[in-house]
Tab-separated table of C-alpha atoms in Angstrom:
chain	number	residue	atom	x	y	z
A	1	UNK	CA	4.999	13.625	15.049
A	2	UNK	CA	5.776	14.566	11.549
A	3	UNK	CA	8.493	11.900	11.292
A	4	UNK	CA	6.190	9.103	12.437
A	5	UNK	CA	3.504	10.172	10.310
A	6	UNK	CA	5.759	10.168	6.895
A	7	UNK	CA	7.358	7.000	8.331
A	8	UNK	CA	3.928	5.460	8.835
A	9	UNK	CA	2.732	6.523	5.340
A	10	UNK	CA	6.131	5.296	3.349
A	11	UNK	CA	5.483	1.728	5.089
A	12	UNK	CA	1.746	1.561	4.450
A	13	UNK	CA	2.752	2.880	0.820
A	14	UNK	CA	5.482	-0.267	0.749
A	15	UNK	CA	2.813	-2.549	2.439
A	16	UNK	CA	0.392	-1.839	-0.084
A	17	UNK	CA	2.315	-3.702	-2.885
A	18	UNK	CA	3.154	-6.881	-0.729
A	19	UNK	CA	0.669	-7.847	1.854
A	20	UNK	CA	-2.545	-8.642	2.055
A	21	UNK	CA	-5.082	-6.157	2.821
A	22	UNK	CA	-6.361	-8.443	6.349
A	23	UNK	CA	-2.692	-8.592	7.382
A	24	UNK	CA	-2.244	-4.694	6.642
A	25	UNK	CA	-4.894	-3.952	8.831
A	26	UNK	CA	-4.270	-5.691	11.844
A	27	UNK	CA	-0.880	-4.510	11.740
A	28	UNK	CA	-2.258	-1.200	11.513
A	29	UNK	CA	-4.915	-1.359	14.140
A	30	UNK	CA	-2.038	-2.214	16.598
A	31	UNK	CA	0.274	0.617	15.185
A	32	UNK	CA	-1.782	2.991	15.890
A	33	UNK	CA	-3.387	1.443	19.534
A	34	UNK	CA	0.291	2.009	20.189
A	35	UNK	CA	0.863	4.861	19.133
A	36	UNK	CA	-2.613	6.390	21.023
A	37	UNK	CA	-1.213	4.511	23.790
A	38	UNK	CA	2.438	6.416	23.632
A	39	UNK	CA	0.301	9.869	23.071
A	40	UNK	CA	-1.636	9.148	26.122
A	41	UNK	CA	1.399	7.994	28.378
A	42	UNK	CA	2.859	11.501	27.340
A	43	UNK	CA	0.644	13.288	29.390
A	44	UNK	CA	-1.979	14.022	26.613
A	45	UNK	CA	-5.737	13.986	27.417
A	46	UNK	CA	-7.445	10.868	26.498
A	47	UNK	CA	-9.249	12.463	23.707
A	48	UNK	CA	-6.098	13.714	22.032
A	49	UNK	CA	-4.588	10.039	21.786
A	50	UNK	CA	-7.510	8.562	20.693
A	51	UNK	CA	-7.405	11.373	18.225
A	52	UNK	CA	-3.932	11.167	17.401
A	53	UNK	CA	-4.547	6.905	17.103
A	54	UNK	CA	-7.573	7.664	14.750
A	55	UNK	CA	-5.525	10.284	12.760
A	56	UNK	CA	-2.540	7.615	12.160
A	57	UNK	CA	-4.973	4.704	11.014
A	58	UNK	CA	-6.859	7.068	8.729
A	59	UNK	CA	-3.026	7.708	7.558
A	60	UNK	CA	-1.817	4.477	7.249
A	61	UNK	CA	-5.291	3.473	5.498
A	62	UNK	CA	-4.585	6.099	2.634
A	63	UNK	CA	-1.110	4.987	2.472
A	64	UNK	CA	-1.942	1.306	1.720
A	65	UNK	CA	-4.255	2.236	-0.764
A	66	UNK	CA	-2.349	4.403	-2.283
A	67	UNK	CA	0.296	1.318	-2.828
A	68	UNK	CA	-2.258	-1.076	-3.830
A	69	UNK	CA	-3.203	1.242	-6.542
A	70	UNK	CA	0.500	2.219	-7.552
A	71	UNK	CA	1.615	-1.428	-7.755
A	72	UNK	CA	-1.809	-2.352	-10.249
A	73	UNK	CA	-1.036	0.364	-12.193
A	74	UNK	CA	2.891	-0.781	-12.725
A	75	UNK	CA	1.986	-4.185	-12.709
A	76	UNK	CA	-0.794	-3.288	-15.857
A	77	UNK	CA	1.895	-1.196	-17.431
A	78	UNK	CA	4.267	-4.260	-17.341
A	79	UNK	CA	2.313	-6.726	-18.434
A	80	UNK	CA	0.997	-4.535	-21.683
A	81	UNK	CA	4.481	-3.617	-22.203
A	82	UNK	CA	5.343	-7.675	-22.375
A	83	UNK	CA	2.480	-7.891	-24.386
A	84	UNK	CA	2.842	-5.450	-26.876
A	85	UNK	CA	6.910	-6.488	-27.358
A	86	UNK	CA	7.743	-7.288	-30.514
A	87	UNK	CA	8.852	-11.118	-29.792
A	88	UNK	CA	5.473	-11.819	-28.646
A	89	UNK	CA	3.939	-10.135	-32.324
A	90	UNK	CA	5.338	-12.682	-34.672
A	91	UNK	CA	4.832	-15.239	-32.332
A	92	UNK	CA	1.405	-14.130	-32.095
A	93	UNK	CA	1.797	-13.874	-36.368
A	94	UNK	CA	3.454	-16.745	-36.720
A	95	UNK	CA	0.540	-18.863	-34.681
A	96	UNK	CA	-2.587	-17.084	-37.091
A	97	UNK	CA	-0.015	-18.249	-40.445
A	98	UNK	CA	-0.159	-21.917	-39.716
């Protein structure tokens, strides 16, 4: 269980910062009807593996956000740091002198 669940967060975490958030979902809505699904072939009550199903989604959920709001942040960061180089100062002088 615990290797699924940091499996399942380290994707969502990767899927964050290259899919789109309709795609993420769907993907996750089956990952974790699955994995429900595998809980409740395991001899589980129904309760638990709609429990344990719930529990991964709210998981993966975090996860994705998490990378959405990792990869703005480094994204931001790059594009000040491009931004604030010093090739793109004089050019930026060089364009106010003439």
């Amino acid at each position: 269980m615990l290797i699924t669940a940091l499996i399942a967060a380290v994707t969502s975490i990767a899927a964050g910062a290259c899919i789109r958030a309709w795609a993420f979902a769907i993907f996750a809505l089956l990952v974790a009807i699955g994995f429900g699904g595998v809980a409740f072939v395991d001899e589980s009550s129904s309760v638990a593996a709609i429990g344990s199903g719930i529990a991964i989604l709210v998981l993966m959920e975090i996860g994705y956000l998490s990378g959405v709001f990792l990869s703005g942040v480094l994204r931001r960061n790059a594009r000040l740091r491009q931004s604030n180089s010093p090739d793109s100062v004089s050019a930026a002088s060089e364009r106010q002198q003439s």
